[in-house]
Coordinates of C-alpha atoms in Angstrom, one line a residue:
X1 CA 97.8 97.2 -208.6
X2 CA 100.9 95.4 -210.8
X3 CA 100.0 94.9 -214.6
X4 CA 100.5 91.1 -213.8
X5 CA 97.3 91.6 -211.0
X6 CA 95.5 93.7 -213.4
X7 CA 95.9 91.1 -215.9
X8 CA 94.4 87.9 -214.1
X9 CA 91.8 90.5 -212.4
X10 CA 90.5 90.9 -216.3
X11 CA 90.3 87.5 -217.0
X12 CA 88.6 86.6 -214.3
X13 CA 86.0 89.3 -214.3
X14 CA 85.6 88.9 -217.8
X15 CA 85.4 84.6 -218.1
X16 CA 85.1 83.0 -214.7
X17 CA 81.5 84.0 -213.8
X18 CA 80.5 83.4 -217.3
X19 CA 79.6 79.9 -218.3
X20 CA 80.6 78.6 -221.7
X21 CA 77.5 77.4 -222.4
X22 CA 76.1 81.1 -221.8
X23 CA 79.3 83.0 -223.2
X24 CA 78.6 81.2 -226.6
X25 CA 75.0 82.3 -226.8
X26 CA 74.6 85.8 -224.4
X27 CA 73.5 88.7 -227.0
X28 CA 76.1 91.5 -226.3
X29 CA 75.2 93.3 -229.1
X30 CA 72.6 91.9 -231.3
X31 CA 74.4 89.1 -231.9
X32 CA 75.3 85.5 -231.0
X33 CA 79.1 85.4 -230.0
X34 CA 81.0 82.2 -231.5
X35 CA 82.4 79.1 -230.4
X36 CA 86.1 78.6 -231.0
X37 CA 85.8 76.1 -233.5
X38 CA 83.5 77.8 -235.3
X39 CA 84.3 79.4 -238.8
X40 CA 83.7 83.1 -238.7
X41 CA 82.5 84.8 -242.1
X42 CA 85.6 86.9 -244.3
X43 CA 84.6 90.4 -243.4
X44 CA 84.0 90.0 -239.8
X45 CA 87.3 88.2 -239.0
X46 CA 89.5 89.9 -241.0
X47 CA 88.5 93.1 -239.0
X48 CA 88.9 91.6 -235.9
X49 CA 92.2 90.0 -236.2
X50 CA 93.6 93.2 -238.3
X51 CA 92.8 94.9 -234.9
X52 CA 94.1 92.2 -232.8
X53 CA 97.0 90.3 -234.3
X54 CA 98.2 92.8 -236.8
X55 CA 101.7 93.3 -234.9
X56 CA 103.3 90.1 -233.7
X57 CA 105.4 90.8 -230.7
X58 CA 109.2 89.8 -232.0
X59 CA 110.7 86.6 -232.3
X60 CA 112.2 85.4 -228.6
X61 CA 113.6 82.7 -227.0
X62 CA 112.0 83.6 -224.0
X63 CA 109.1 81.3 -223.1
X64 CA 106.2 83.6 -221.5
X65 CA 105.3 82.9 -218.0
X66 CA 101.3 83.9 -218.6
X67 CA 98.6 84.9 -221.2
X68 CA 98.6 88.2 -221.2
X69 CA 94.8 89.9 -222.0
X70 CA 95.5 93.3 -223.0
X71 CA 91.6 94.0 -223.3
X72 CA 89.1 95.4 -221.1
X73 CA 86.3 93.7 -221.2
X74 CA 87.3 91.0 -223.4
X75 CA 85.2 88.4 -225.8
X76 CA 85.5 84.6 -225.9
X77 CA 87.3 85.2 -229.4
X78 CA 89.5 87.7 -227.9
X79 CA 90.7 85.3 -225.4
X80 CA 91.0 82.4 -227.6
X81 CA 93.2 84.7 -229.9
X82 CA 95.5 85.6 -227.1
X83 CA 95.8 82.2 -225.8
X84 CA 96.7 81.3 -229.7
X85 CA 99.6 84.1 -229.1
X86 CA 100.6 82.7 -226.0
X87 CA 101.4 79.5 -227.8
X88 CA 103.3 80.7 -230.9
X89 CA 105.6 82.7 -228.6
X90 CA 105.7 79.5 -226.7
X91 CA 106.4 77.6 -229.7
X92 CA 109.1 79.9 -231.0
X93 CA 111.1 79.9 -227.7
X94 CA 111.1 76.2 -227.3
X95 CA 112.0 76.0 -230.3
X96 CA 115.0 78.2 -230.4
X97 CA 118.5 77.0 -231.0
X98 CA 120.5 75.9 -228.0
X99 CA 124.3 76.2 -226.9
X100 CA 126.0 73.5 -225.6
X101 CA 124.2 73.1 -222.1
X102 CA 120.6 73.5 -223.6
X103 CA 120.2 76.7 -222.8
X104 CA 118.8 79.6 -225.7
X105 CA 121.9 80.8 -227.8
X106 CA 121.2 84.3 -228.2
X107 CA 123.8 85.1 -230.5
X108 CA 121.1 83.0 -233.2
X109 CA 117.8 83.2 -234.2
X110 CA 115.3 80.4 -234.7
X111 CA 115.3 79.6 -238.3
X112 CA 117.9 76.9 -239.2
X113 CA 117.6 73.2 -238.6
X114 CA 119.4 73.2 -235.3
X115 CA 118.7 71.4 -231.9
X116 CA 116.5 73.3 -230.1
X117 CA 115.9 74.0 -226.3
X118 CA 113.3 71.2 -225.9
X119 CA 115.5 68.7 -227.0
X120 CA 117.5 68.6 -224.5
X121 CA 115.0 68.4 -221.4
X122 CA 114.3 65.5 -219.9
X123 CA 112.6 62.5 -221.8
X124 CA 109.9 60.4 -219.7
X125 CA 112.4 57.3 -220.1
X126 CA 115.2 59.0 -218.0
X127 CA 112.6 59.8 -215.5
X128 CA 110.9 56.9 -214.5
X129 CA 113.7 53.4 -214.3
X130 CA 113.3 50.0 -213.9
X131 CA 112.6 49.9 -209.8
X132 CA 111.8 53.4 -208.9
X133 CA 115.8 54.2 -209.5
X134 CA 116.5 57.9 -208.9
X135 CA 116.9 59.4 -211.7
X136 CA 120.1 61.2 -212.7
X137 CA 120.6 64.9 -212.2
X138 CA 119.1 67.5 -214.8
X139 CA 121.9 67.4 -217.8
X140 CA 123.4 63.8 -217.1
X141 CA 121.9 61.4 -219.7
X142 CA 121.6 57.4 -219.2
X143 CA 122.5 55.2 -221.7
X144 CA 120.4 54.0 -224.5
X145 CA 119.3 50.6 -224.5
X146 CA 121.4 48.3 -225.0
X147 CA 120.8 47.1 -228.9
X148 CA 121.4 50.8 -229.3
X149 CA 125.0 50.6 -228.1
X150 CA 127.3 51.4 -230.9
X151 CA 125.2 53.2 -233.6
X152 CA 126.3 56.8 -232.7
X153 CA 124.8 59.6 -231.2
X154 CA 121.3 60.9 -231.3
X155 CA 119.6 63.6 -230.6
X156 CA 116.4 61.7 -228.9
X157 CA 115.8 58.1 -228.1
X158 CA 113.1 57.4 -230.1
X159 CA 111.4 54.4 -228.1
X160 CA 107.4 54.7 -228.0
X161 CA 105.1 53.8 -231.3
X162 CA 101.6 55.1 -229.3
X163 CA 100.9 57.9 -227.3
X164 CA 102.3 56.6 -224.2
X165 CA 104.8 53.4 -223.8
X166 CA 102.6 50.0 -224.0
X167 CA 99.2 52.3 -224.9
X168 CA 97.7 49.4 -226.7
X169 CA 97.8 47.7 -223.0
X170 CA 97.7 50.6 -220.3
X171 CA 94.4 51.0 -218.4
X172 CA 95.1 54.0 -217.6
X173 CA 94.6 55.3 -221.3
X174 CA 91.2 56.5 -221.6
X175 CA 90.5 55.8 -225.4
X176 CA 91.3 53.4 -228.0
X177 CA 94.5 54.3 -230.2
X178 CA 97.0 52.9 -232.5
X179 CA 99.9 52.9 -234.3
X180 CA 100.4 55.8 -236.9
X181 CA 101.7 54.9 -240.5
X182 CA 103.3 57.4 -242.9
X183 CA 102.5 57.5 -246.8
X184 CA 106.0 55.6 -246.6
X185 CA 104.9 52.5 -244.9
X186 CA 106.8 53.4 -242.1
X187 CA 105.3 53.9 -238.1
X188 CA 105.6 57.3 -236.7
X189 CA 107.6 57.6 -233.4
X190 CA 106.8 59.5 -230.2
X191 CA 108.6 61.1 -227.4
X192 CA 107.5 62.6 -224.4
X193 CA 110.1 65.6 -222.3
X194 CA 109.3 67.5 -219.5
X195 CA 111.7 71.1 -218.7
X196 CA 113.4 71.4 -215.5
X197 CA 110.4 72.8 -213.7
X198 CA 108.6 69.7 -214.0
X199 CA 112.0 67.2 -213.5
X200 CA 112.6 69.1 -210.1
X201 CA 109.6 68.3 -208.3
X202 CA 108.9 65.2 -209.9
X203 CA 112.7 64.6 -208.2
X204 CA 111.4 66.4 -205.1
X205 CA 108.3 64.9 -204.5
X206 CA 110.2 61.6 -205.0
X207 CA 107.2 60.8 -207.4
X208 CA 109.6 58.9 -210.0
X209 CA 108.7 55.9 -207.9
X210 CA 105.9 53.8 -207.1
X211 CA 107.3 53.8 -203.3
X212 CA 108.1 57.6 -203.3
X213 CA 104.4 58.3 -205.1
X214 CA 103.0 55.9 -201.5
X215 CA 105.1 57.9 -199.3
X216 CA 104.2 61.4 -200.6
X217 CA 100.3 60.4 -200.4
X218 CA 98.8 63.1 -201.6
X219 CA 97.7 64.6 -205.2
X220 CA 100.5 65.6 -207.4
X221 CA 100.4 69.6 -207.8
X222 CA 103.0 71.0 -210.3
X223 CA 101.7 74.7 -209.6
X224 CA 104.3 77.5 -208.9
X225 CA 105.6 78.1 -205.1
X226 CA 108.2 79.7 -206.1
X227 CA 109.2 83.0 -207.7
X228 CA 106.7 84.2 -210.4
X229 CA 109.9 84.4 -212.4
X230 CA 109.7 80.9 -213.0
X231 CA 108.4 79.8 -215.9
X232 CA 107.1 76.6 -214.4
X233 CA 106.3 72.7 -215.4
X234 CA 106.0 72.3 -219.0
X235 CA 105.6 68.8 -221.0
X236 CA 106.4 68.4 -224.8
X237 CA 104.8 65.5 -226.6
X238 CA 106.2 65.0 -230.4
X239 CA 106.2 62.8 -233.0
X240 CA 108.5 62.0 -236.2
X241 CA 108.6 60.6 -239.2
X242 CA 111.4 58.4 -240.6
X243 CA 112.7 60.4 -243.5
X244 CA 112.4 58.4 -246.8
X245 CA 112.6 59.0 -250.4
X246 CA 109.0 60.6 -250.9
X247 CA 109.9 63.2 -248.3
X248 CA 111.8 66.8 -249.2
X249 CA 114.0 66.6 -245.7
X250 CA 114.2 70.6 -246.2
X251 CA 110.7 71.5 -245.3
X252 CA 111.0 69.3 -241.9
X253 CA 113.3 69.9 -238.7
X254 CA 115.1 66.8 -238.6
X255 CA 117.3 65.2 -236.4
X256 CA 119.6 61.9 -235.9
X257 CA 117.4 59.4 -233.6
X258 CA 117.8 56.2 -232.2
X259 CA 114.7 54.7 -233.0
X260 CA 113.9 52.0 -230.6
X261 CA 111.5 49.4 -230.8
X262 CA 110.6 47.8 -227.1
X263 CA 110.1 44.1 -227.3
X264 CA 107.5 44.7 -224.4
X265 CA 105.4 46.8 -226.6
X266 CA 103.2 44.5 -229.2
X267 CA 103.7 40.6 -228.8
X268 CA 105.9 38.9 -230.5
X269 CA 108.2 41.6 -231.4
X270 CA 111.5 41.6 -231.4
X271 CA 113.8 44.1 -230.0
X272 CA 115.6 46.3 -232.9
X273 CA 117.5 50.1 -233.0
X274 CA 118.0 52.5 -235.7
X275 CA 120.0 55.5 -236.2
X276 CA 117.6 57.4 -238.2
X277 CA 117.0 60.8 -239.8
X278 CA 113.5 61.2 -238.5
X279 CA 111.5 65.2 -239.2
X280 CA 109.0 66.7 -236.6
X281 CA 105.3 66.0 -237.5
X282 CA 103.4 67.1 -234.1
X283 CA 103.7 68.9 -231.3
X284 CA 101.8 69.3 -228.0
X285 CA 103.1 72.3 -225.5
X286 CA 101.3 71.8 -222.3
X287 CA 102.1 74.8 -219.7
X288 CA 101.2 75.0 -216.0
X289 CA 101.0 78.7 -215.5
X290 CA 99.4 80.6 -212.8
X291 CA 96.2 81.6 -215.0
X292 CA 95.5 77.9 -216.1
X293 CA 96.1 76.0 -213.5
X294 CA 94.7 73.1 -215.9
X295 CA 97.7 73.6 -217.7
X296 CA 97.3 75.6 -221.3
X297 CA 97.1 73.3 -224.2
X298 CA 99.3 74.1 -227.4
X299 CA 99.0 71.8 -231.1
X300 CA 101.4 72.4 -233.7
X301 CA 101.6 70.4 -236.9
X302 CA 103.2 70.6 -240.2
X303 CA 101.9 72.2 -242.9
X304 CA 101.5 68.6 -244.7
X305 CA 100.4 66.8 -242.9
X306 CA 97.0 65.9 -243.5
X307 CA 93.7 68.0 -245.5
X308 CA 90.8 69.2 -243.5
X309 CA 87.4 67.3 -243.9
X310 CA 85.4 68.8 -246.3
X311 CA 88.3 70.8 -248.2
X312 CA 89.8 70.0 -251.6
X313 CA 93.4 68.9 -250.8
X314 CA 95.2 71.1 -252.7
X315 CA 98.9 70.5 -251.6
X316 CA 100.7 67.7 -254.1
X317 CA 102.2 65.3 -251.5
X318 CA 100.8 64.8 -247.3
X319 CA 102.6 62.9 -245.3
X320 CA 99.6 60.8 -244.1
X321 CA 97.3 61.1 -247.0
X322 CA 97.0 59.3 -250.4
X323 CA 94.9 61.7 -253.0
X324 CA 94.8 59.2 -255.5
X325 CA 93.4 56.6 -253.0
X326 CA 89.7 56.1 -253.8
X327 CA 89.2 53.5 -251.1
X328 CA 91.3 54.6 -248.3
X329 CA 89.1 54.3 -245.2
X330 CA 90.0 58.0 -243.2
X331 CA 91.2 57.6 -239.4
X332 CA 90.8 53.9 -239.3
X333 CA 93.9 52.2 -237.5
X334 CA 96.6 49.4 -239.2
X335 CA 94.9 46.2 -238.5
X336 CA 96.8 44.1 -236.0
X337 CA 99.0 42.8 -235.7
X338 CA 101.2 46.0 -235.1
X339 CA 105.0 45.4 -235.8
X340 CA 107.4 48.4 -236.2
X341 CA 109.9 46.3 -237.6
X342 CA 107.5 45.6 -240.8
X343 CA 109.5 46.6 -243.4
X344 CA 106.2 47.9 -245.1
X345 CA 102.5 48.8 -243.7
X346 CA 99.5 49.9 -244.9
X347 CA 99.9 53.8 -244.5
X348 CA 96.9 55.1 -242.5
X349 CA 94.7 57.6 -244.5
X350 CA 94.6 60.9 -242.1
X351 CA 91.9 63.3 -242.1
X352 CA 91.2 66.2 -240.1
X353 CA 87.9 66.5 -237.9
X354 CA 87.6 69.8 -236.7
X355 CA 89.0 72.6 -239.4
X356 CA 91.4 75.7 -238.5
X357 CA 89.6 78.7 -237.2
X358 CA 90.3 81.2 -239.8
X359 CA 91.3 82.7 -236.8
X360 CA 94.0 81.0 -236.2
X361 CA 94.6 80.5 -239.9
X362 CA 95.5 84.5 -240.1
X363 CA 97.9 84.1 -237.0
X364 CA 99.8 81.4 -238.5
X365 CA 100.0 83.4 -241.7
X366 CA 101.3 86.2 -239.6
X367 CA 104.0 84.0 -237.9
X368 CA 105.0 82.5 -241.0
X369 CA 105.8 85.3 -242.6
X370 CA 107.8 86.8 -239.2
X371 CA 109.7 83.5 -239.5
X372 CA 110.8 83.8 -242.8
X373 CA 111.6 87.3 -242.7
X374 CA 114.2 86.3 -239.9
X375 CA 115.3 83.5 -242.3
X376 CA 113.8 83.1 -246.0
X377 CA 114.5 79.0 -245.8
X378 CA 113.2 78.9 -241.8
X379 CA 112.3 75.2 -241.4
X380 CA 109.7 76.8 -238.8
X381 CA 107.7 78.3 -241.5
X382 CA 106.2 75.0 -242.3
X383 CA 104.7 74.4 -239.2
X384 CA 101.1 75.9 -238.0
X385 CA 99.1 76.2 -234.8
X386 CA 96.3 73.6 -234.5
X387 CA 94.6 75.2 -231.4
X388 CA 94.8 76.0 -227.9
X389 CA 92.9 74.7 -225.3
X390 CA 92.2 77.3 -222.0
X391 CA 90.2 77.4 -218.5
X392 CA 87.5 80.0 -219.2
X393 CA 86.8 79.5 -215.7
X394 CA 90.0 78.1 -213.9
X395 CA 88.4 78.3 -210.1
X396 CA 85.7 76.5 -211.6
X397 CA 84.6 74.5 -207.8
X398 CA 82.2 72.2 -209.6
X399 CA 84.0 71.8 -212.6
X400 CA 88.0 70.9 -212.3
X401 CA 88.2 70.8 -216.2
X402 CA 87.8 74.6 -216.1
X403 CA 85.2 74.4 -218.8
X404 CA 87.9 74.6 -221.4
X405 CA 87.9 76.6 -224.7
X406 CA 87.5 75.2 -227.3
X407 CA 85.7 71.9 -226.2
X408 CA 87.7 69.5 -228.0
X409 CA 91.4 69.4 -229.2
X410 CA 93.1 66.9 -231.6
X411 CA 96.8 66.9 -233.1
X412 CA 96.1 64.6 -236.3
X413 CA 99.7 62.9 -235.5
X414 CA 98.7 62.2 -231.9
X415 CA 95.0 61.8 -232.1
X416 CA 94.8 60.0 -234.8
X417 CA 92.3 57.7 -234.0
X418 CA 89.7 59.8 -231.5
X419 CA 89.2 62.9 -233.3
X420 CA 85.9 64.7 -233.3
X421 CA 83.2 66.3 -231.1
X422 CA 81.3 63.6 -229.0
X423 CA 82.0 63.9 -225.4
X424 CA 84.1 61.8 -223.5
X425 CA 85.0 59.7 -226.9
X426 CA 86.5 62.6 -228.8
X427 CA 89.6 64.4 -227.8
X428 CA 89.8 66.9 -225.1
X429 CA 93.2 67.4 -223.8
X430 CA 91.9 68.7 -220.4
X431 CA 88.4 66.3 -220.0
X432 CA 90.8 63.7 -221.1
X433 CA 93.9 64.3 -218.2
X434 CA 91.2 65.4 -215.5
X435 CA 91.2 61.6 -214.6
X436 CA 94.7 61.1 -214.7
X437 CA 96.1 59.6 -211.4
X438 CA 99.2 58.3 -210.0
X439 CA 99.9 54.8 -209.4
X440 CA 98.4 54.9 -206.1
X441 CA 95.4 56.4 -207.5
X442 CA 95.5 60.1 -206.2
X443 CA 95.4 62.4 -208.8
X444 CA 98.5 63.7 -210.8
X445 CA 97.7 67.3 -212.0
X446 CA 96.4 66.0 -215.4
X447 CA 99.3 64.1 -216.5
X448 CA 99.6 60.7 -216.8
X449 CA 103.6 60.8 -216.9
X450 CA 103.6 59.5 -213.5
X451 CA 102.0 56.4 -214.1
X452 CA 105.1 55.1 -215.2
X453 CA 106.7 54.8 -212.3
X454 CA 108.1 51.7 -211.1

């Protein structure tokens, strides 16, 4: 038996038969064994991840193809933390410096604020065109839009102020969301990329189109037929704030952006373009790999983002929240109407609902510290690991979520608004994208990407 069979032999024996409900409360040892989002007390978890996380595997710009479960009879914790490794690795090769045609430049290391691998994938807007048009091959870029022309080049097209393009009006979006406003006034931006993995059977399947998503007639699947070489589809949801004088540009990575606002977006807005300096607030990694075939579900945020609730905020400046505000209402969205031209709105007061594991704390510590010992001024340092969200049971035949770990999952720059633990209201990336479909209504593989097609 390979070490890859071994591997997803463990995990299975170990999770699949094994509820959540009954993996949080079965009595190994005496004891109840904890939910993800639970805090563990000081003594306990410091032995555990000394044993577990104490050497970080090196910095790479290789994205891993799976989790890898190095334990024999592995706890829910266990798992967790390896699925929390799986996603800073993840994170670090994405985020690695590219050459000229995208691709990792090996002769660097991640550190410096330089255009990463990511950044040059696909973005959902050269994807799906006006009419179903095929897009254009992997590395060929169309042109901004047009009130763009003439402001220089960007890095990313910076064209969506919600989640998705025209959120506030899609049906298709399960819960209620709005525009995020910085301690600046100004409205954070989002993009969404997908790596070639995904692009080439989007292309394939001809499911750019609302014609090609009729003619294919069947649910989207994005799972590896190929080599196990692959690394497979991957989607990359960001958002970025507009640099301004309260910001130190340092601690961000920043790049140039043509921030776009869509005239179709919120009524009675006009159409405008910006060539902007613009630093990366969130990050969602989403990974179809062989062991979760409901994709695995990386958050990353900076480290300023935003206090935890029920913690003194300690830092002296967030980027969406106001210490001296006594009145600020937490998680409570602009009141309408929503124009990203304003020169000035109300900045949203952000809180976060559901507190880092210290888990997950001492791993981002860890990785921290690797970052900066590969470069004392790494711009990567200031970013930390929300959570991960897993299949503890992937084959699940009643259950297509996979009963994911931990139950709920919010990035406070791209959740703003439906953070918390109440089911089916508060975030769940995986409860959330079971009931994604296509335009013809099939289902899409839990992404709602290819309801923009045209």
């Amino acid at each position: 038996m390979s070490h890859r069979s071994r591997r997803r032999l463990l995990l299975w024996r170990s999770v699949a038969f094994v509820p959540l409900s009954l993996a949080l409360s079965a009595c190994t040892d005496g004891g109840v064994r904890p939910e993800p989002h639970d805090r563990l007390s000081g003594a306990d978890i410091r032995a555990h991840t000394a044993g577990r996380l104490g050497s970080l595997p090196p910095l790479s710009s290789q994205i891993p193809l799976d989790v890898n479960v190095p334990q024999s009879n592995p706890s829910l914790q266990e798992l967790q933390d390896d699925f929390d490794l799986l996603s800073w690795q993840t994170f670090v090769a994405v985020n690695w410096p590219a050459d000229g045609n995208g691709n990792p430049d090996t002769g660097k290391t991640i550190g410096a604020n330089l255009p990463t691998v990511w950044e040059n994938w696909k973005e959902s807007r050269e994807v799906f065109l006006p009419g179903g048009a095929v897009p254009l091959p992997w590395g060929q870029d169309p042109a901004p839009p047009a009130v763009c022309a003439g402001l220089g080049k960007a890095a990313l097209n910076l064209t969506q102020v919600g989640k998705t393009p025209d959120v506030l009006d899609e049906s298709a979006e399960p819960f209620d969301t709005g525009p995020l406003i910085d301690q600046n006034g100004q409205y954070v931006r989002f993009a969404i990329m997908m790596n070639q993995d995904m692009f080439d059977r989007i292309v394939r399947d001809r499911l750019y189109s609302k014609a090609g998503q009729e003619a294919f007639n069947k649910a989207a699947d994005f799972a590896q037929t190929q080599s196990n070489a692959h690394v497979g589809a991957i989607m990359i949801k960001s958002s970025w704030k507009v640099m301004g004088a309260n910001d130190d540009a340092s601690r961000f990575h920043t790049i140039k952006a043509l921030v776009y606002t869509n005239p179709n977006e919120h009524e009675g807005v006009t159409a405008s373009c910006k060539l902007q300096t613009v630093g990366l607030v969130g990050l969602h990694i989403v990974h179809k790999t062989h062991d979760a075939p409901q994709w695995v579900w990386s958050t990353f945020e900076h480290v300023d983002n935003a206090p935890s609730q029920g913690d003194t905020p300690s830092k002296p400046h967030y980027n969406f929240y106001d210490k001296t505000c006594t009145t600020c209402r937490a998680n409570e969205p602009p009141p309408r109407p929503w124009n990203p031209n304003a020169t000035r709105t109300q900045p949203t007061q952000v809180v976060r609902e559901i507190p880092l594991t210290d888990s997950t704390k001492q791993l981002n510590a860890q990785y921290q510290a690797l970052l900066r010992s590969a470069n004392a001024n790494s711009v990567w340092a200031n970013y930390e690991l929300i959570s991960t969200q897993w299949p503890t049971e992937r084959n699940n035949p009643i259950d297509p979520t996979g009963n994911p770990a931990p139950n709920f999952l919010a990035n406070a720059t791209l959740e703003t608004y439906i953070q918390g633990q109440t089911p089916r209201v508060s975030s769940s990336c995986m409860d959330c994208h079971n009931d994604a479909t296509m335009t013809n209504g099939l289902a899409s593989d839990f992404t709602y990407l290819l309801q923009r097609a045209q």
